[in-house]
mmCIF file of C-alpha atoms and ligand atoms in Angstrom:
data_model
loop_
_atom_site.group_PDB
_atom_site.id
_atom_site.type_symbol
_atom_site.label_atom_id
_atom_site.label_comp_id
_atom_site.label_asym_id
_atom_site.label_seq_id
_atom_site.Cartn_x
_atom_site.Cartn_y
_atom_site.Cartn_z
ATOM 1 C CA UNK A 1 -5.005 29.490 24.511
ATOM 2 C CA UNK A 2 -2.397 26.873 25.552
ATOM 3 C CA UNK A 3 -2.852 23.571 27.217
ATOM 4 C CA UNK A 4 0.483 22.273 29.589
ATOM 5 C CA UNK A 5 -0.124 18.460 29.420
ATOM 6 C CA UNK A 6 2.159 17.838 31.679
ATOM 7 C CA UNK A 7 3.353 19.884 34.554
ATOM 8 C CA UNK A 8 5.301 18.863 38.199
ATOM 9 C CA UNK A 9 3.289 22.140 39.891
ATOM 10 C CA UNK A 10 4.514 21.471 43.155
ATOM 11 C CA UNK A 11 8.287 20.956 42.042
ATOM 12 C CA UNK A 12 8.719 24.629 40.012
ATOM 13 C CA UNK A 13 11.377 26.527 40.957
ATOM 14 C CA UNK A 14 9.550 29.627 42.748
ATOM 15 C CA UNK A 15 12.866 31.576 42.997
ATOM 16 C CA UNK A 16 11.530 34.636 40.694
ATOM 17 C CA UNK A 17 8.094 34.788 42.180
ATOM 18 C CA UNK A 18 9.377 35.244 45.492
ATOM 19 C CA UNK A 19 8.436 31.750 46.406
ATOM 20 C CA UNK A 20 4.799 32.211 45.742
ATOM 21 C CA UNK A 21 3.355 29.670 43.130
ATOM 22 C CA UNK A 22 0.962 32.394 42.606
ATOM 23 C CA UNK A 23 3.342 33.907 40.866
ATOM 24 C CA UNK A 24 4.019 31.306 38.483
ATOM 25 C CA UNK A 25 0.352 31.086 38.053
ATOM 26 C CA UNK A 26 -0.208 34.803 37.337
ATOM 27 C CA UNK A 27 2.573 34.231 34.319
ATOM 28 C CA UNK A 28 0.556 31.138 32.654
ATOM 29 C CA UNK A 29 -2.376 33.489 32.606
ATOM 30 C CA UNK A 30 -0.102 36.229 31.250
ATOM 31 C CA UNK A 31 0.911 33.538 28.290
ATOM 32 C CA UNK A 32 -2.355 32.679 27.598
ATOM 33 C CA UNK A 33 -1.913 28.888 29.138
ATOM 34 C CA UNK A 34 -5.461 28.557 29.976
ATOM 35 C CA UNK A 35 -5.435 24.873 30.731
ATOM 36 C CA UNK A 36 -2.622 22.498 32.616
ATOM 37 C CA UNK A 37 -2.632 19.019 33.830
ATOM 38 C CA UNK A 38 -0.547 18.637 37.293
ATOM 39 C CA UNK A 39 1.997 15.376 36.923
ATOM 40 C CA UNK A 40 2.101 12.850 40.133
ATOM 41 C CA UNK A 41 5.324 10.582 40.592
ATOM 42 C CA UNK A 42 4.378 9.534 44.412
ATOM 43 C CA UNK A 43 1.343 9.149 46.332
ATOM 44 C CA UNK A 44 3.053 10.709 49.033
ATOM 45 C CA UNK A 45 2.427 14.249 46.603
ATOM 46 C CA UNK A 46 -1.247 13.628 45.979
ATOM 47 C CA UNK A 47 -2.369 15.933 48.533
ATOM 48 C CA UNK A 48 -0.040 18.709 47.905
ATOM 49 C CA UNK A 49 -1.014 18.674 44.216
ATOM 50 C CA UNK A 50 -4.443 18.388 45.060
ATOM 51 C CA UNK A 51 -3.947 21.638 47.264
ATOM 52 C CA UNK A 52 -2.615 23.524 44.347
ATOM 53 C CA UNK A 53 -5.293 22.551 41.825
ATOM 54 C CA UNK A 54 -8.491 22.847 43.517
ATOM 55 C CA UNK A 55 -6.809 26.214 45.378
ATOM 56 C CA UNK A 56 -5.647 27.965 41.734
ATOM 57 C CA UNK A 57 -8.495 26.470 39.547
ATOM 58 C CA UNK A 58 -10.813 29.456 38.094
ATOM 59 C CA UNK A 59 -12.416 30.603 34.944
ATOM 60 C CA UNK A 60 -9.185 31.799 33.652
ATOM 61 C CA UNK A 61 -7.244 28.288 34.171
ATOM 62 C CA UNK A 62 -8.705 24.827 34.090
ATOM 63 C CA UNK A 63 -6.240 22.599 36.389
ATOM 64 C CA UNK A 64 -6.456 18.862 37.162
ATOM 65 C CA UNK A 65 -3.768 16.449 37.987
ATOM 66 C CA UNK A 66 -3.011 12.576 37.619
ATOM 67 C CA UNK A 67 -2.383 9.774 40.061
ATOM 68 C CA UNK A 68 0.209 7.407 39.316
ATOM 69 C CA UNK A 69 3.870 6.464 40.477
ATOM 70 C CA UNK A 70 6.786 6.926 38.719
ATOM 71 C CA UNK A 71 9.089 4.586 36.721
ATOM 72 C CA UNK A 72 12.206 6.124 38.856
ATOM 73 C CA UNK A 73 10.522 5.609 41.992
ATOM 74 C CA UNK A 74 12.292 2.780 44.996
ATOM 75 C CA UNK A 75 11.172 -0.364 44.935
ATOM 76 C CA UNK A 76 8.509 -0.127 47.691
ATOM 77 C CA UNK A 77 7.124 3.032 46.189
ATOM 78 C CA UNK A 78 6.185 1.122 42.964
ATOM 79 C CA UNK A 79 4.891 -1.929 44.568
ATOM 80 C CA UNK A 80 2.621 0.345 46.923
ATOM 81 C CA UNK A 81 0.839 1.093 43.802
ATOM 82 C CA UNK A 82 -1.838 -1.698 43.574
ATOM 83 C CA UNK A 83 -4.396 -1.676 41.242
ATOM 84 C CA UNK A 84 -7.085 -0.946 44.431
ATOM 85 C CA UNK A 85 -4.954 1.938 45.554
ATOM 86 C CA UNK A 86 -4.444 3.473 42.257
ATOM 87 C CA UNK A 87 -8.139 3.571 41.635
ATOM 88 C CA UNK A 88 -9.081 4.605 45.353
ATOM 89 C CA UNK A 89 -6.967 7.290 45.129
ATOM 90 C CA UNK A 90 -7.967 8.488 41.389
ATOM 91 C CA UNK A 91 -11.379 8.722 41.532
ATOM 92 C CA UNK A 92 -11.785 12.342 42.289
ATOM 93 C CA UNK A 93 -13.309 14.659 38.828
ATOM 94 C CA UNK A 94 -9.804 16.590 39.257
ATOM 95 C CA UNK A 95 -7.921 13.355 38.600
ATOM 96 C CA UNK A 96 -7.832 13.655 34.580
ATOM 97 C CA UNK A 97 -5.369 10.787 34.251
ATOM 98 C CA UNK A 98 -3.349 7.457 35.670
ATOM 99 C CA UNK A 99 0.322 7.962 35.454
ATOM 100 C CA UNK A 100 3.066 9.219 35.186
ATOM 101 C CA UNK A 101 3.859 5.584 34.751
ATOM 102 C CA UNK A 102 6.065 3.393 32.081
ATOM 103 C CA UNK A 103 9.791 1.978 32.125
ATOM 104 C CA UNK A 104 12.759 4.021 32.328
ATOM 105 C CA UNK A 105 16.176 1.707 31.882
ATOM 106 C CA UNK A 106 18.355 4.748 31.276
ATOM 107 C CA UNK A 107 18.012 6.212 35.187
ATOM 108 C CA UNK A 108 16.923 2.814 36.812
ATOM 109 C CA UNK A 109 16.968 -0.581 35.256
ATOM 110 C CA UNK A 110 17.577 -2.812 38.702
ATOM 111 C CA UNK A 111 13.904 -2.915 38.851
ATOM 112 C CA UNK A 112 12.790 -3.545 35.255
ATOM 113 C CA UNK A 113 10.051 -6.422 36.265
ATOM 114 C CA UNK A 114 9.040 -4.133 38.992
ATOM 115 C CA UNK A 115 8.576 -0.985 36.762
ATOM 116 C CA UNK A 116 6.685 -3.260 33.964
ATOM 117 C CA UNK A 117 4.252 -5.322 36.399
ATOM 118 C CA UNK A 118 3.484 -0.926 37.991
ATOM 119 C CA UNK A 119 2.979 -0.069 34.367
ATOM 120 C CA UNK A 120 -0.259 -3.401 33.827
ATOM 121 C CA UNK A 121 -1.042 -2.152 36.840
ATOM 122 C CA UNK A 122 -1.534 1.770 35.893
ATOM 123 C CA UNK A 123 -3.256 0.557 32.506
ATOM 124 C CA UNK A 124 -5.579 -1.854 34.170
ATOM 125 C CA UNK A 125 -6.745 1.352 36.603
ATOM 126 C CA UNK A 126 -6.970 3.486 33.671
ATOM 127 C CA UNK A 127 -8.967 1.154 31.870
ATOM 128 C CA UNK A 128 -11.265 0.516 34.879
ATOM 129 C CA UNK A 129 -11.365 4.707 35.507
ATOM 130 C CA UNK A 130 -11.800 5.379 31.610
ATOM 131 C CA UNK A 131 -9.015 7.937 32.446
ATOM 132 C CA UNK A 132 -6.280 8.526 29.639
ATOM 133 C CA UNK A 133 -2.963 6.828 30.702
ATOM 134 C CA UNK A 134 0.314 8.968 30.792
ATOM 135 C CA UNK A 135 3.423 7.091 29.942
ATOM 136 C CA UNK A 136 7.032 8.163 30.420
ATOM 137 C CA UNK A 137 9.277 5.931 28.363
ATOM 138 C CA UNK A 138 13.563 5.744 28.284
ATOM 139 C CA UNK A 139 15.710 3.434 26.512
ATOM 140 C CA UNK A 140 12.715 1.040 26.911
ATOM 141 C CA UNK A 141 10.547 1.271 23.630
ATOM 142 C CA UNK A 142 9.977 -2.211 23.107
ATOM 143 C CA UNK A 143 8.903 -3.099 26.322
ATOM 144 C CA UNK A 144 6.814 -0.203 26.581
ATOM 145 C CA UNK A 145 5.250 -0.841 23.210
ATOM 146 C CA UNK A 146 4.581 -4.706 24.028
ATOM 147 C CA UNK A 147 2.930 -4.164 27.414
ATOM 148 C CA UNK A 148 0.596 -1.366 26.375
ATOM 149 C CA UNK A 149 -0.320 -3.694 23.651
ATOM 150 C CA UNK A 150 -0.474 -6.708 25.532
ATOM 151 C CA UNK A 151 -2.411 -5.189 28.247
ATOM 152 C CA UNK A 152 -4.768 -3.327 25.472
ATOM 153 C CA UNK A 153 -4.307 -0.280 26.697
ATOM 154 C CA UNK A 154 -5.360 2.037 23.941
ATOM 155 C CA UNK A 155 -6.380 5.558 26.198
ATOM 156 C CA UNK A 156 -3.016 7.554 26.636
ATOM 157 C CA UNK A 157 -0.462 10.040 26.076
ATOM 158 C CA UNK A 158 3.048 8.908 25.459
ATOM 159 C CA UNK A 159 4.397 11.901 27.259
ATOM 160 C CA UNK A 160 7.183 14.204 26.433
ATOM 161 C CA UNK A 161 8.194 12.312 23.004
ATOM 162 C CA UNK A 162 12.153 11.554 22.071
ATOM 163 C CA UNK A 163 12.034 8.440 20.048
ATOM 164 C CA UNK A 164 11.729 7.869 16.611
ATOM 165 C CA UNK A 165 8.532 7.684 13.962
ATOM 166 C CA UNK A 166 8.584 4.162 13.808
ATOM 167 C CA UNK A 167 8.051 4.418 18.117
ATOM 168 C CA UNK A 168 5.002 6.613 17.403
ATOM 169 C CA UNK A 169 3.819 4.887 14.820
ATOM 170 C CA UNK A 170 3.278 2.193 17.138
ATOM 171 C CA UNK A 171 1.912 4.125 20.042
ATOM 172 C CA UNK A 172 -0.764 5.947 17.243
ATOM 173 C CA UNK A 173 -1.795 2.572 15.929
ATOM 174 C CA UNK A 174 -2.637 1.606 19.556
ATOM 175 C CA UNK A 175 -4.683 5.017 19.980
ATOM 176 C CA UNK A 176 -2.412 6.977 22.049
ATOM 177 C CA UNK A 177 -1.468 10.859 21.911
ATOM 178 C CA UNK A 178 1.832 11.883 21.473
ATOM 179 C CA UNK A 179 2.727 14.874 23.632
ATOM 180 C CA UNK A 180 5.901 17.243 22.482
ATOM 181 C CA UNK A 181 8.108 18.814 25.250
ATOM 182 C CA UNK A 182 10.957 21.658 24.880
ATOM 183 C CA UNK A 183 13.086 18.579 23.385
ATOM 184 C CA UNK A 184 11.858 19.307 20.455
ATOM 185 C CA UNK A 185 13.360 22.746 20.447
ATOM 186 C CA UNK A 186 17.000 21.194 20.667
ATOM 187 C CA UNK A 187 19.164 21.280 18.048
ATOM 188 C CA UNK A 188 20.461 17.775 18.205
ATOM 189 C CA UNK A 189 16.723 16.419 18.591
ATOM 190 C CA UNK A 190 16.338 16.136 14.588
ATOM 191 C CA UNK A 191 14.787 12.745 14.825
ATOM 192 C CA UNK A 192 12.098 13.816 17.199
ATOM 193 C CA UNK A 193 11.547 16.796 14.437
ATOM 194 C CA UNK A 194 11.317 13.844 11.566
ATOM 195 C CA UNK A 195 8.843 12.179 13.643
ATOM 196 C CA UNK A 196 6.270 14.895 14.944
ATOM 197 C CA UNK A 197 6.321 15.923 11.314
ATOM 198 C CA UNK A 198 4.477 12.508 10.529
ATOM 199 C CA UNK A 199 1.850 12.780 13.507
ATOM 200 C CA UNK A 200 -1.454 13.305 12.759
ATOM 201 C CA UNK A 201 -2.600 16.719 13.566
ATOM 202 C CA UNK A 202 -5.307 15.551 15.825
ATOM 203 C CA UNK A 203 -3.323 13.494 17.956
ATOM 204 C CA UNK A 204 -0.452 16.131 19.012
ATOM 205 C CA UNK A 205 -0.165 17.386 22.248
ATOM 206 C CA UNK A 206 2.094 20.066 24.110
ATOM 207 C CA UNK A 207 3.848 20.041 27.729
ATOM 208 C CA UNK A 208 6.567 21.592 29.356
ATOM 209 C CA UNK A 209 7.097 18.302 32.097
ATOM 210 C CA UNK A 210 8.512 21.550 34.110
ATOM 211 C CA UNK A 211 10.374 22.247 36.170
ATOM 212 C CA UNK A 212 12.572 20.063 33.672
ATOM 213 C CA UNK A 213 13.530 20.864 29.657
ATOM 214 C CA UNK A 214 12.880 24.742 29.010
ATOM 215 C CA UNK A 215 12.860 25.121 25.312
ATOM 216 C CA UNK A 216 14.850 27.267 23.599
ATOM 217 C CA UNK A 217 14.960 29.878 24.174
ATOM 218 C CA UNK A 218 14.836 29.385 28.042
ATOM 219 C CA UNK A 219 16.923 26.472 27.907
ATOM 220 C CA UNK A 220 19.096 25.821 30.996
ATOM 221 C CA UNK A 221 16.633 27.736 32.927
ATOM 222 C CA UNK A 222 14.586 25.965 35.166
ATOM 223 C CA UNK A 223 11.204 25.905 33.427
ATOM 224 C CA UNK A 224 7.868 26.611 34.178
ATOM 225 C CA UNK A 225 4.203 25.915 32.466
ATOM 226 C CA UNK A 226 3.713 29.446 31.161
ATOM 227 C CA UNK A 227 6.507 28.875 28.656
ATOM 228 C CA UNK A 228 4.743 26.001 26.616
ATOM 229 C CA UNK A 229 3.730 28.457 24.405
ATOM 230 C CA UNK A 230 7.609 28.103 23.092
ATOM 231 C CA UNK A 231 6.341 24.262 22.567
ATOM 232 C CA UNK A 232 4.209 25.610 20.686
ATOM 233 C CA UNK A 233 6.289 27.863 18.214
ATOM 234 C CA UNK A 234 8.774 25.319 17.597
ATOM 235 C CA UNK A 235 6.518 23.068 16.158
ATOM 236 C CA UNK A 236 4.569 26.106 14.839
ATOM 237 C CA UNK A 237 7.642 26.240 12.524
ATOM 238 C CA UNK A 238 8.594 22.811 11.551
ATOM 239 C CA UNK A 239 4.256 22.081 10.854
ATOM 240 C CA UNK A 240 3.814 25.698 9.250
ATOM 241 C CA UNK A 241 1.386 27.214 11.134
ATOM 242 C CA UNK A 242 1.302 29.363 13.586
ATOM 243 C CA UNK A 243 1.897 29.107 17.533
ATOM 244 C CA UNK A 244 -1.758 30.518 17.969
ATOM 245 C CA UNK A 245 -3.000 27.656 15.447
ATOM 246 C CA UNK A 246 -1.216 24.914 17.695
ATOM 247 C CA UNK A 247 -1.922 26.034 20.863
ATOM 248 C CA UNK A 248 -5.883 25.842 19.682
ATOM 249 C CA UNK A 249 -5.369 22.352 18.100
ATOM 250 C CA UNK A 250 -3.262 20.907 20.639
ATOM 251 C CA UNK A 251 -5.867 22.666 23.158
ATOM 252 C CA UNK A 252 -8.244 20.922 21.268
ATOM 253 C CA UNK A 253 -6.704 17.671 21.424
ATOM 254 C CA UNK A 254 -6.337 17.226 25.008
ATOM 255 C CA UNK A 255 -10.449 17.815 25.401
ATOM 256 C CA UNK A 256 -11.081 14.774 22.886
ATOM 257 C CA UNK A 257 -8.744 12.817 24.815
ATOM 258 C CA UNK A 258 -10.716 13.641 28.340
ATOM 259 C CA UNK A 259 -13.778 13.458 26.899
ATOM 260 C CA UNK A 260 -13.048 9.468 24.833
ATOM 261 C CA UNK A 261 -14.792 7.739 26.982
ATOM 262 C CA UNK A 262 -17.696 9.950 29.179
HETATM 263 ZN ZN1 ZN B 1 7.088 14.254 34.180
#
């Protein structure tokens, strides 16, 4: 059994299954993903993901979804997310988490005090929720590092991981998760290899952040949920154990971090 951490549902490319995201559903359950969280970047997808995860929920495959806006966002998107609207809209048992939130200066850094004051924002809701936060963070460490701190967030995932051990270091010591995508299949990501090797067991998790970053060896394909089981080999490999053992643990993992504060 897999868990997807982190998933854009309603962006997959449908292309092979006809343009059915049943089809893409059928092949998680084929790959043994059994449980998937459902990433939000606007509120203006909330009700489309919340379509697809109360529609394709069943015994078979546990989905939920966050609430939160997007580093990369416009201006007005990220100042329509108050800390009253965040919380209005996340209060629902199939919202698992606030975010995808955090500070991206590589795509967009004209609105660096905008993306930082979203980012109190998202932790204050998540705090207020008891919902784990999910951060996205680019060429931005240090600020990320200093508002999570400041703001005490300590409830999180610091999604799809590509900085170094000293980053994660950081982000453990404040209580967050650190969640592995394909990245860490590349060849050139050695330094995200040197760091997950230092993660404690119990705080790794797995995502594909699809329809972005297959792994190898579906890289350059647009990706899809049902292949974070390659997640899971590749680090299967560099930990020595085996893809079954990590799917378990990180499986694992993500139902501690749900379950932190209920
Ligand atoms: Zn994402």
């Amino acid at each position: 059994m897999f868990t997807d951490t982190h998933c854009h549902l309603n962006r997959l490319d449908l292309t092979k299954y006809d343009g059915e995201l049943s089809g893409a559903i059928a092949a998680m359950k084929a790959a043994n993903v059994t449980r998937a969280m459902a990433i939000m970047c606007d509120f203006a997808e909330y009700d489309e993901i919340y379509n697809i995860v109360t529609t394709f929920s069943d015994d078979a495959l546990n989905l939920g979804m966050s609430v939160g806006i997007h580093p990369c966002e416009d201006l007005a998107v990220l100042q329509s997310a108050t800390t009253e609207r965040l919380i209005e809209t996340a209060t629902s048992e199939h919202v698992w988490a606030i975010g995808e939130t955090g500070l991206d200066y590589y795509w967009s850094d004209e609105n660096k005090q905008e993306q930082q004051a979203s980012l109190a924002r998202h932790v204050y809701a998540s705090q207020v929720l008891k919902k784990p936060l999910v951060v996205h963070t680019r060429e931005a460490k240090h600020d990320t590092i200093d508002i999570l701190k400041a703001e005490k967030a300590e409830h999180g995932i610091i999604h799809c991981f590509t900085e170094d051990w000293d980053t994660a270091k950081k982000a453990l010591d404040l209580g967050f998760y650190i969640s592995f995508s394909g990245i860490v299949s590349f060849k050139t990501a050695q330094t995200i290899r040197d760091a997950a090797l230092k993660v404690p067991m119990d705080r790794i998790l797995i995502e594909t952040d699809s329809p972005y970053l297959a792994p190898v060896p579906k890289r350059g394909r647009p990706n899809e949920p049902a292949f974070v089981p390659y997640v899971a080999a590749c680090l299967a490999d560099l930990l020595g154990k085996t893809p079954k053992d990590i799917g378990e643990m990180t499986a694992k993992n993500f139902e501690n971090l749900l379950a932190q504060y209920s």
